[in-house]
Amino acid sequence: MIAELNSAGPVRVDSCEQMITATAQLYKAAGDRGDVDISVQDETATAATLFATYRASGDCGTVVMDRARGDWIITEQSQECGKS
């Protein structure tokens, strides 16, 4: 996701934290507060699945995260609603 944002986006980031901060700033600049509802669908010490919905746009998706090496990483299994 970082590589995708760096190749197509107006900003460059080096970490997931920077990506989340930059994305929130982009939503704010576009007039979208970026408010999001998040529910935990499944959680263990090393894995989690979340469902997120942005309130203003209705965009939603499943966020699959892995913590095998200490830090939480968003995996390629994450999907937007309506996409397969």
mmCIF file of N, CA, C and O in Angstrom:
data_model
loop_
_atom_site.group_PDB
_atom_site.id
_atom_site.type_symbol
_atom_site.label_atom_id
_atom_site.label_comp_id
_atom_site.label_asym_id
_atom_site.label_seq_id
_atom_site.Cartn_x
_atom_site.Cartn_y
_atom_site.Cartn_z
ATOM 1 N N MET A 1 0.818 -1.183 0.000
ATOM 2 C CA MET A 1 0.000 0.000 0.000
ATOM 3 C C MET A 1 0.870 1.258 0.000
ATOM 4 O O MET A 1 0.511 2.248 -0.610
ATOM 5 N N ILE A 2 1.983 1.193 0.705
ATOM 6 C CA ILE A 2 2.897 2.335 0.732
ATOM 7 C C ILE A 2 3.439 2.599 -0.669
ATOM 8 O O ILE A 2 3.462 3.731 -1.131
ATOM 9 N N ALA A 3 3.854 1.537 -1.362
ATOM 10 C CA ALA A 3 4.381 1.686 -2.721
ATOM 11 C C ALA A 3 3.314 2.257 -3.648
ATOM 12 O O ALA A 3 3.609 3.106 -4.494
ATOM 13 N N GLU A 4 2.069 1.802 -3.492
ATOM 14 C CA GLU A 4 0.969 2.306 -4.331
ATOM 15 C C GLU A 4 0.734 3.794 -4.088
ATOM 16 O O GLU A 4 0.592 4.566 -5.033
ATOM 17 N N LEU A 5 0.713 4.203 -2.817
ATOM 18 C CA LEU A 5 0.519 5.614 -2.500
ATOM 19 C C LEU A 5 1.678 6.449 -3.039
ATOM 20 O O LEU A 5 1.469 7.508 -3.633
ATOM 21 N N ASN A 6 2.898 5.966 -2.874
ATOM 22 C CA ASN A 6 4.073 6.711 -3.346
ATOM 23 C C ASN A 6 4.096 6.837 -4.868
ATOM 24 O O ASN A 6 4.548 7.844 -5.397
ATOM 25 N N SER A 7 3.596 5.829 -5.577
ATOM 26 C CA SER A 7 3.640 5.881 -7.042
ATOM 27 C C SER A 7 2.502 6.705 -7.638
ATOM 28 O O SER A 7 2.664 7.303 -8.695
ATOM 29 N N ALA A 8 1.355 6.763 -6.952
ATOM 30 C CA ALA A 8 0.193 7.431 -7.540
ATOM 31 C C ALA A 8 -0.261 8.666 -6.781
ATOM 32 O O ALA A 8 -1.016 9.467 -7.315
ATOM 33 N N GLY A 9 0.179 8.814 -5.560
ATOM 34 C CA GLY A 9 -0.335 9.898 -4.727
ATOM 35 C C GLY A 9 0.523 11.148 -4.764
ATOM 36 O O GLY A 9 1.647 11.135 -5.263
ATOM 37 N N PRO A 10 -0.014 12.209 -4.198
ATOM 38 C CA PRO A 10 0.715 13.482 -4.177
ATOM 39 C C PRO A 10 1.748 13.574 -3.052
ATOM 40 O O PRO A 10 2.441 14.562 -2.952
ATOM 41 N N VAL A 11 1.821 12.558 -2.201
ATOM 42 C CA VAL A 11 2.764 12.569 -1.078
ATOM 43 C C VAL A 11 3.591 11.286 -1.080
ATOM 44 O O VAL A 11 3.219 10.302 -1.705
ATOM 45 N N ARG A 12 4.723 11.314 -0.369
ATOM 46 C CA ARG A 12 5.568 10.138 -0.211
ATOM 47 C C ARG A 12 5.611 9.779 1.267
ATOM 48 O O ARG A 12 5.722 10.659 2.114
ATOM 49 N N VAL A 13 5.510 8.483 1.568
ATOM 50 C CA VAL A 13 5.558 8.011 2.952
ATOM 51 C C VAL A 13 6.514 6.826 3.051
ATOM 52 O O VAL A 13 6.809 6.164 2.053
ATOM 53 N N ASP A 14 6.987 6.573 4.280
ATOM 54 C CA ASP A 14 7.921 5.473 4.506
ATOM 55 C C ASP A 14 7.389 4.408 5.462
ATOM 56 O O ASP A 14 8.021 3.369 5.640
ATOM 57 N N SER A 15 6.234 4.660 6.093
ATOM 58 C CA SER A 15 5.712 3.714 7.068
ATOM 59 C C SER A 15 4.187 3.732 7.051
ATOM 60 O O SER A 15 3.571 4.644 6.497
ATOM 61 N N CYS A 16 3.587 2.728 7.702
ATOM 62 C CA CYS A 16 2.128 2.683 7.798
ATOM 63 C C CYS A 16 1.602 3.882 8.590
ATOM 64 O O CYS A 16 0.575 4.451 8.240
ATOM 65 N N GLU A 17 2.314 4.264 9.644
ATOM 66 C CA GLU A 17 1.900 5.435 10.418
ATOM 67 C C GLU A 17 1.851 6.686 9.557
ATOM 68 O O GLU A 17 0.887 7.452 9.601
ATOM 69 N N GLN A 18 2.882 6.897 8.757
ATOM 70 C CA GLN A 18 2.917 8.062 7.873
ATOM 71 C C GLN A 18 1.805 7.973 6.834
ATOM 72 O O GLN A 18 1.206 8.989 6.481
ATOM 73 N N MET A 19 1.516 6.763 6.342
ATOM 74 C CA MET A 19 0.456 6.585 5.348
ATOM 75 C C MET A 19 -0.903 6.950 5.943
ATOM 76 O O MET A 19 -1.693 7.651 5.312
ATOM 77 N N ILE A 20 -1.173 6.505 7.161
ATOM 78 C CA ILE A 20 -2.453 6.810 7.806
ATOM 79 C C ILE A 20 -2.585 8.311 8.029
ATOM 80 O O ILE A 20 -3.628 8.915 7.745
ATOM 81 N N THR A 21 -1.527 8.948 8.509
ATOM 82 C CA THR A 21 -1.552 10.395 8.740
ATOM 83 C C THR A 21 -1.752 11.153 7.433
ATOM 84 O O THR A 21 -2.572 12.067 7.351
ATOM 85 N N ALA A 22 -1.016 10.768 6.397
ATOM 86 C CA ALA A 22 -1.136 11.445 5.099
ATOM 87 C C ALA A 22 -2.531 11.261 4.514
ATOM 88 O O ALA A 22 -3.109 12.206 3.970
ATOM 89 N N THR A 23 -3.077 10.071 4.627
ATOM 90 C CA THR A 23 -4.419 9.802 4.097
ATOM 91 C C THR A 23 -5.453 10.659 4.819
ATOM 92 O O THR A 23 -6.339 11.240 4.186
ATOM 93 N N ALA A 24 -5.344 10.761 6.134
ATOM 94 C CA ALA A 24 -6.276 11.594 6.897
ATOM 95 C C ALA A 24 -6.174 13.049 6.459
ATOM 96 O O ALA A 24 -7.190 13.741 6.321
ATOM 97 N N GLN A 25 -4.950 13.519 6.223
ATOM 98 C CA GLN A 25 -4.766 14.904 5.775
ATOM 99 C C GLN A 25 -5.354 15.114 4.379
ATOM 100 O O GLN A 25 -5.924 16.170 4.093
ATOM 101 N N LEU A 26 -5.234 14.126 3.509
ATOM 102 C CA LEU A 26 -5.818 14.234 2.163
ATOM 103 C C LEU A 26 -7.343 14.281 2.235
ATOM 104 O O LEU A 26 -7.975 15.060 1.522
ATOM 105 N N TYR A 27 -7.948 13.439 3.085
ATOM 106 C CA TYR A 27 -9.405 13.489 3.270
ATOM 107 C C TYR A 27 -9.822 14.871 3.765
ATOM 108 O O TYR A 27 -10.779 15.452 3.282
ATOM 109 N N LYS A 28 -9.094 15.398 4.751
ATOM 110 C CA LYS A 28 -9.421 16.706 5.313
ATOM 111 C C LYS A 28 -9.306 17.799 4.260
ATOM 112 O O LYS A 28 -10.161 18.670 4.150
ATOM 113 N N ALA A 29 -8.243 17.740 3.445
ATOM 114 C CA ALA A 29 -8.045 18.743 2.393
ATOM 115 C C ALA A 29 -9.157 18.693 1.352
ATOM 116 O O ALA A 29 -9.503 19.716 0.756
ATOM 117 N N ALA A 30 -9.736 17.522 1.144
ATOM 118 C CA ALA A 30 -10.818 17.363 0.173
ATOM 119 C C ALA A 30 -12.184 17.691 0.775
ATOM 120 O O ALA A 30 -13.211 17.538 0.120
ATOM 121 N N GLY A 31 -12.187 18.106 2.050
ATOM 122 C CA GLY A 31 -13.454 18.468 2.681
ATOM 123 C C GLY A 31 -14.156 17.320 3.365
ATOM 124 O O GLY A 31 -15.271 17.466 3.859
ATOM 125 N N ASP A 32 -13.552 16.161 3.428
ATOM 126 C CA ASP A 32 -14.120 14.993 4.084
ATOM 127 C C ASP A 32 -13.429 14.861 5.433
ATOM 128 O O ASP A 32 -12.205 14.787 5.516
ATOM 129 N N ARG A 33 -14.192 14.846 6.496
ATOM 130 C CA ARG A 33 -13.587 14.783 7.819
ATOM 131 C C ARG A 33 -12.842 13.469 8.041
ATOM 132 O O ARG A 33 -12.029 13.367 8.941
ATOM 133 N N GLY A 34 -13.135 12.453 7.276
ATOM 134 C CA GLY A 34 -12.434 11.188 7.430
ATOM 135 C C GLY A 34 -12.905 10.368 8.614
ATOM 136 O O GLY A 34 -12.239 9.427 9.015
ATOM 137 N N ASP A 35 -14.079 10.746 9.180
ATOM 138 C CA ASP A 35 -14.611 9.960 10.293
ATOM 139 C C ASP A 35 -14.882 8.546 9.827
ATOM 140 O O ASP A 35 -15.429 8.319 8.736
ATOM 141 N N VAL A 36 -14.510 7.591 10.647
ATOM 142 C CA VAL A 36 -14.638 6.195 10.251
ATOM 143 C C VAL A 36 -15.174 5.368 11.411
ATOM 144 O O VAL A 36 -14.839 5.609 12.573
ATOM 145 N N ASP A 37 -16.075 4.451 11.091
ATOM 146 C CA ASP A 37 -16.561 3.471 12.066
ATOM 147 C C ASP A 37 -15.750 2.195 11.851
ATOM 148 O O ASP A 37 -15.645 1.716 10.714
ATOM 149 N N ILE A 38 -15.184 1.654 12.932
ATOM 150 C CA ILE A 38 -14.379 0.438 12.832
ATOM 151 C C ILE A 38 -14.919 -0.590 13.804
ATOM 152 O O ILE A 38 -15.130 -0.298 14.982
ATOM 153 N N SER A 39 -15.159 -1.800 13.305
ATOM 154 C CA SER A 39 -15.557 -2.888 14.181
ATOM 155 C C SER A 39 -14.563 -4.037 14.020
ATOM 156 O O SER A 39 -14.088 -4.309 12.922
ATOM 157 N N VAL A 40 -14.233 -4.667 15.134
ATOM 158 C CA VAL A 40 -13.309 -5.801 15.127
ATOM 159 C C VAL A 40 -14.114 -7.053 14.824
ATOM 160 O O VAL A 40 -15.051 -7.396 15.544
ATOM 161 N N GLN A 41 -13.754 -7.741 13.737
ATOM 162 C CA GLN A 41 -14.440 -8.972 13.371
ATOM 163 C C GLN A 41 -13.757 -10.188 13.989
ATOM 164 O O GLN A 41 -14.414 -11.165 14.331
ATOM 165 N N ASP A 42 -12.429 -10.133 14.106
ATOM 166 C CA ASP A 42 -11.664 -11.241 14.665
ATOM 167 C C ASP A 42 -10.335 -10.694 15.156
ATOM 168 O O ASP A 42 -9.750 -9.826 14.502
ATOM 169 N N GLU A 43 -9.864 -11.191 16.316
ATOM 170 C CA GLU A 43 -8.613 -10.669 16.854
ATOM 171 C C GLU A 43 -7.896 -11.725 17.685
ATOM 172 O O GLU A 43 -8.500 -12.389 18.517
ATOM 173 N N THR A 44 -6.608 -11.885 17.403
ATOM 174 C CA THR A 44 -5.728 -12.712 18.220
ATOM 175 C C THR A 44 -4.483 -11.879 18.517
ATOM 176 O O THR A 44 -4.394 -10.725 18.090
ATOM 177 N N ALA A 45 -3.508 -12.465 19.190
ATOM 178 C CA ALA A 45 -2.280 -11.732 19.500
ATOM 179 C C ALA A 45 -1.469 -11.407 18.253
ATOM 180 O O ALA A 45 -0.693 -10.451 18.242
ATOM 181 N N THR A 46 -1.662 -12.168 17.168
ATOM 182 C CA THR A 46 -0.842 -11.980 15.967
ATOM 183 C C THR A 46 -1.638 -11.687 14.704
ATOM 184 O O THR A 46 -1.059 -11.547 13.629
ATOM 185 N N ALA A 47 -2.957 -11.583 14.797
ATOM 186 C CA ALA A 47 -3.765 -11.312 13.604
ATOM 187 C C ALA A 47 -5.053 -10.601 14.006
ATOM 188 O O ALA A 47 -5.555 -10.787 15.108
ATOM 189 N N ALA A 48 -5.558 -9.791 13.089
ATOM 190 C CA ALA A 48 -6.825 -9.104 13.340
ATOM 191 C C ALA A 48 -7.516 -8.825 12.014
ATOM 192 O O ALA A 48 -6.862 -8.597 10.997
ATOM 193 N N THR A 49 -8.842 -8.867 12.043
ATOM 194 C CA THR A 49 -9.647 -8.484 10.896
ATOM 195 C C THR A 49 -10.625 -7.424 11.369
ATOM 196 O O THR A 49 -11.358 -7.626 12.337
ATOM 197 N N LEU A 50 -10.593 -6.283 10.691
ATOM 198 C CA LEU A 50 -11.457 -5.156 11.030
ATOM 199 C C LEU A 50 -12.385 -4.859 9.865
ATOM 200 O O LEU A 50 -12.061 -5.172 8.718
ATOM 201 N N PHE A 51 -13.529 -4.227 10.155
ATOM 202 C CA PHE A 51 -14.398 -3.735 9.099
ATOM 203 C C PHE A 51 -14.525 -2.235 9.308
ATOM 204 O O PHE A 51 -14.894 -1.779 10.388
ATOM 205 N N ALA A 52 -14.169 -1.462 8.294
ATOM 206 C CA ALA A 52 -14.153 -0.007 8.402
ATOM 207 C C ALA A 52 -15.117 0.620 7.394
ATOM 208 O O ALA A 52 -15.179 0.190 6.245
ATOM 209 N N THR A 53 -15.859 1.636 7.849
ATOM 210 C CA THR A 53 -16.761 2.396 6.981
ATOM 211 C C THR A 53 -16.515 3.876 7.196
ATOM 212 O O THR A 53 -16.605 4.373 8.324
ATOM 213 N N TYR A 54 -16.180 4.594 6.109
ATOM 214 C CA TYR A 54 -16.040 6.050 6.185
ATOM 215 C C TYR A 54 -17.437 6.649 6.161
ATOM 216 O O TYR A 54 -18.216 6.406 5.238
ATOM 217 N N ARG A 55 -17.757 7.436 7.184
ATOM 218 C CA ARG A 55 -19.115 7.954 7.350
ATOM 219 C C ARG A 55 -19.562 8.856 6.216
ATOM 220 O O ARG A 55 -20.683 8.742 5.724
ATOM 221 N N ALA A 56 -18.733 9.778 5.787
ATOM 222 C CA ALA A 56 -19.149 10.766 4.787
ATOM 223 C C ALA A 56 -19.401 10.146 3.423
ATOM 224 O O ALA A 56 -20.365 10.477 2.748
ATOM 225 N N SER A 57 -18.528 9.232 3.001
ATOM 226 C CA SER A 57 -18.636 8.686 1.647
ATOM 227 C C SER A 57 -19.365 7.351 1.583
ATOM 228 O O SER A 57 -19.849 6.954 0.527
ATOM 229 N N GLY A 58 -19.392 6.627 2.701
ATOM 230 C CA GLY A 58 -19.969 5.291 2.694
ATOM 231 C C GLY A 58 -18.994 4.229 2.210
ATOM 232 O O GLY A 58 -19.325 3.054 2.192
ATOM 233 N N ASP A 59 -17.787 4.638 1.785
ATOM 234 C CA ASP A 59 -16.776 3.661 1.380
ATOM 235 C C ASP A 59 -16.482 2.743 2.557
ATOM 236 O O ASP A 59 -16.462 3.187 3.714
ATOM 237 N N CYS A 60 -16.267 1.463 2.252
ATOM 238 C CA CYS A 60 -16.034 0.523 3.333
ATOM 239 C C CYS A 60 -15.097 -0.587 2.873
ATOM 240 O O CYS A 60 -14.788 -0.700 1.692
ATOM 241 N N GLY A 61 -14.662 -1.388 3.825
ATOM 242 C CA GLY A 61 -13.802 -2.495 3.476
ATOM 243 C C GLY A 61 -13.350 -3.291 4.680
ATOM 244 O O GLY A 61 -13.503 -2.874 5.827
ATOM 245 N N THR A 62 -12.809 -4.450 4.383
ATOM 246 C CA THR A 62 -12.248 -5.331 5.383
ATOM 247 C C THR A 62 -10.744 -5.084 5.433
ATOM 248 O O THR A 62 -10.082 -5.074 4.400
ATOM 249 N N VAL A 63 -10.229 -4.885 6.631
ATOM 250 C CA VAL A 63 -8.801 -4.639 6.824
ATOM 251 C C VAL A 63 -8.233 -5.846 7.562
ATOM 252 O O VAL A 63 -8.629 -6.126 8.698
ATOM 253 N N VAL A 64 -7.341 -6.567 6.905
ATOM 254 C CA VAL A 64 -6.723 -7.750 7.497
ATOM 255 C C VAL A 64 -5.300 -7.373 7.899
ATOM 256 O O VAL A 64 -4.533 -6.885 7.080
ATOM 257 N N MET A 65 -4.987 -7.608 9.184
ATOM 258 C CA MET A 65 -3.683 -7.210 9.707
ATOM 259 C C MET A 65 -2.961 -8.412 10.312
ATOM 260 O O MET A 65 -3.596 -9.308 10.864
ATOM 261 N N ASP A 66 -1.628 -8.392 10.198
ATOM 262 C CA ASP A 66 -0.784 -9.469 10.707
ATOM 263 C C ASP A 66 0.292 -8.870 11.605
ATOM 264 O O ASP A 66 0.828 -7.805 11.313
ATOM 265 N N ARG A 67 0.627 -9.583 12.673
ATOM 266 C CA ARG A 67 1.639 -9.102 13.616
ATOM 267 C C ARG A 67 2.701 -10.178 13.857
ATOM 268 O O ARG A 67 3.207 -10.339 14.956
ATOM 269 N N ALA A 68 3.086 -10.872 12.845
ATOM 270 C CA ALA A 68 4.029 -11.983 12.983
ATOM 271 C C ALA A 68 5.413 -11.532 13.407
ATOM 272 O O ALA A 68 6.132 -12.272 14.071
ATOM 273 N N ARG A 69 5.821 -10.332 13.054
ATOM 274 C CA ARG A 69 7.184 -9.864 13.351
ATOM 275 C C ARG A 69 7.211 -8.705 14.342
ATOM 276 O O ARG A 69 8.160 -7.951 14.377
ATOM 277 N N GLY A 70 6.177 -8.523 15.124
ATOM 278 C CA GLY A 70 6.178 -7.484 16.144
ATOM 279 C C GLY A 70 5.336 -6.267 15.837
ATOM 280 O O GLY A 70 4.643 -5.765 16.699
ATOM 281 N N ASP A 71 5.384 -5.746 14.607
ATOM 282 C CA ASP A 71 4.584 -4.588 14.215
ATOM 283 C C ASP A 71 3.362 -5.048 13.427
ATOM 284 O O ASP A 71 3.410 -6.038 12.707
ATOM 285 N N TRP A 72 2.266 -4.316 13.557
ATOM 286 C CA TRP A 72 1.068 -4.633 12.784
ATOM 287 C C TRP A 72 1.276 -4.224 11.327
ATOM 288 O O TRP A 72 1.719 -3.118 11.044
ATOM 289 N N ILE A 73 0.946 -5.126 10.411
ATOM 290 C CA ILE A 73 1.068 -4.898 8.974
ATOM 291 C C ILE A 73 -0.292 -5.166 8.330
ATOM 292 O O ILE A 73 -0.907 -6.205 8.574
ATOM 293 N N ILE A 74 -0.760 -4.245 7.487
ATOM 294 C CA ILE A 74 -1.985 -4.468 6.713
ATOM 295 C C ILE A 74 -1.615 -5.390 5.555
ATOM 296 O O ILE A 74 -0.682 -5.118 4.807
ATOM 297 N N THR A 75 -2.349 -6.497 5.406
ATOM 298 C CA THR A 75 -1.990 -7.492 4.395
ATOM 299 C C THR A 75 -2.723 -7.285 3.084
ATOM 300 O O THR A 75 -3.670 -6.503 2.983
ATOM 301 N N GLU A 76 -2.291 -8.029 2.080
ATOM 302 C CA GLU A 76 -2.896 -7.987 0.754
ATOM 303 C C GLU A 76 -4.305 -8.588 0.745
ATOM 304 O O GLU A 76 -5.024 -8.453 -0.245
ATOM 305 N N GLN A 77 -4.700 -9.231 1.816
ATOM 306 C CA GLN A 77 -6.048 -9.829 1.893
ATOM 307 C C GLN A 77 -7.109 -8.784 2.184
ATOM 308 O O GLN A 77 -8.299 -9.069 2.103
ATOM 309 N N SER A 78 -6.713 -7.562 2.515
ATOM 310 C CA SER A 78 -7.661 -6.486 2.761
ATOM 311 C C SER A 78 -8.382 -6.153 1.447
ATOM 312 O O SER A 78 -7.793 -6.208 0.387
ATOM 313 N N GLN A 79 -9.698 -5.866 1.561
ATOM 314 C CA GLN A 79 -10.487 -5.592 0.359
ATOM 315 C C GLN A 79 -11.496 -4.491 0.603
ATOM 316 O O GLN A 79 -12.054 -4.381 1.707
ATOM 317 N N GLU A 80 -11.760 -3.711 -0.431
ATOM 318 C CA GLU A 80 -12.839 -2.734 -0.382
ATOM 319 C C GLU A 80 -14.151 -3.454 -0.591
ATOM 320 O O GLU A 80 -14.210 -4.516 -1.203
ATOM 321 N N CYS A 81 -15.250 -2.884 -0.097
ATOM 322 C CA CYS A 81 -16.579 -3.472 -0.288
ATOM 323 C C CYS A 81 -16.885 -3.568 -1.787
ATOM 324 O O CYS A 81 -16.529 -2.667 -2.554
ATOM 325 N N GLY A 82 -17.523 -4.640 -2.151
ATOM 326 C CA GLY A 82 -17.946 -4.810 -3.533
ATOM 327 C C GLY A 82 -16.867 -5.222 -4.490
ATOM 328 O O GLY A 82 -17.099 -5.332 -5.678
ATOM 329 N N LYS A 83 -15.663 -5.465 -4.003
ATOM 330 C CA LYS A 83 -14.566 -5.896 -4.868
ATOM 331 C C LYS A 83 -14.217 -7.322 -4.510
ATOM 332 O O LYS A 83 -14.307 -7.733 -3.377
ATOM 333 N N SER A 84 -13.796 -8.071 -5.493
ATOM 334 C CA SER A 84 -13.430 -9.466 -5.208
ATOM 335 C C SER A 84 -11.982 -9.710 -5.527
ATOM 336 O O SER A 84 -11.294 -8.922 -6.091
#
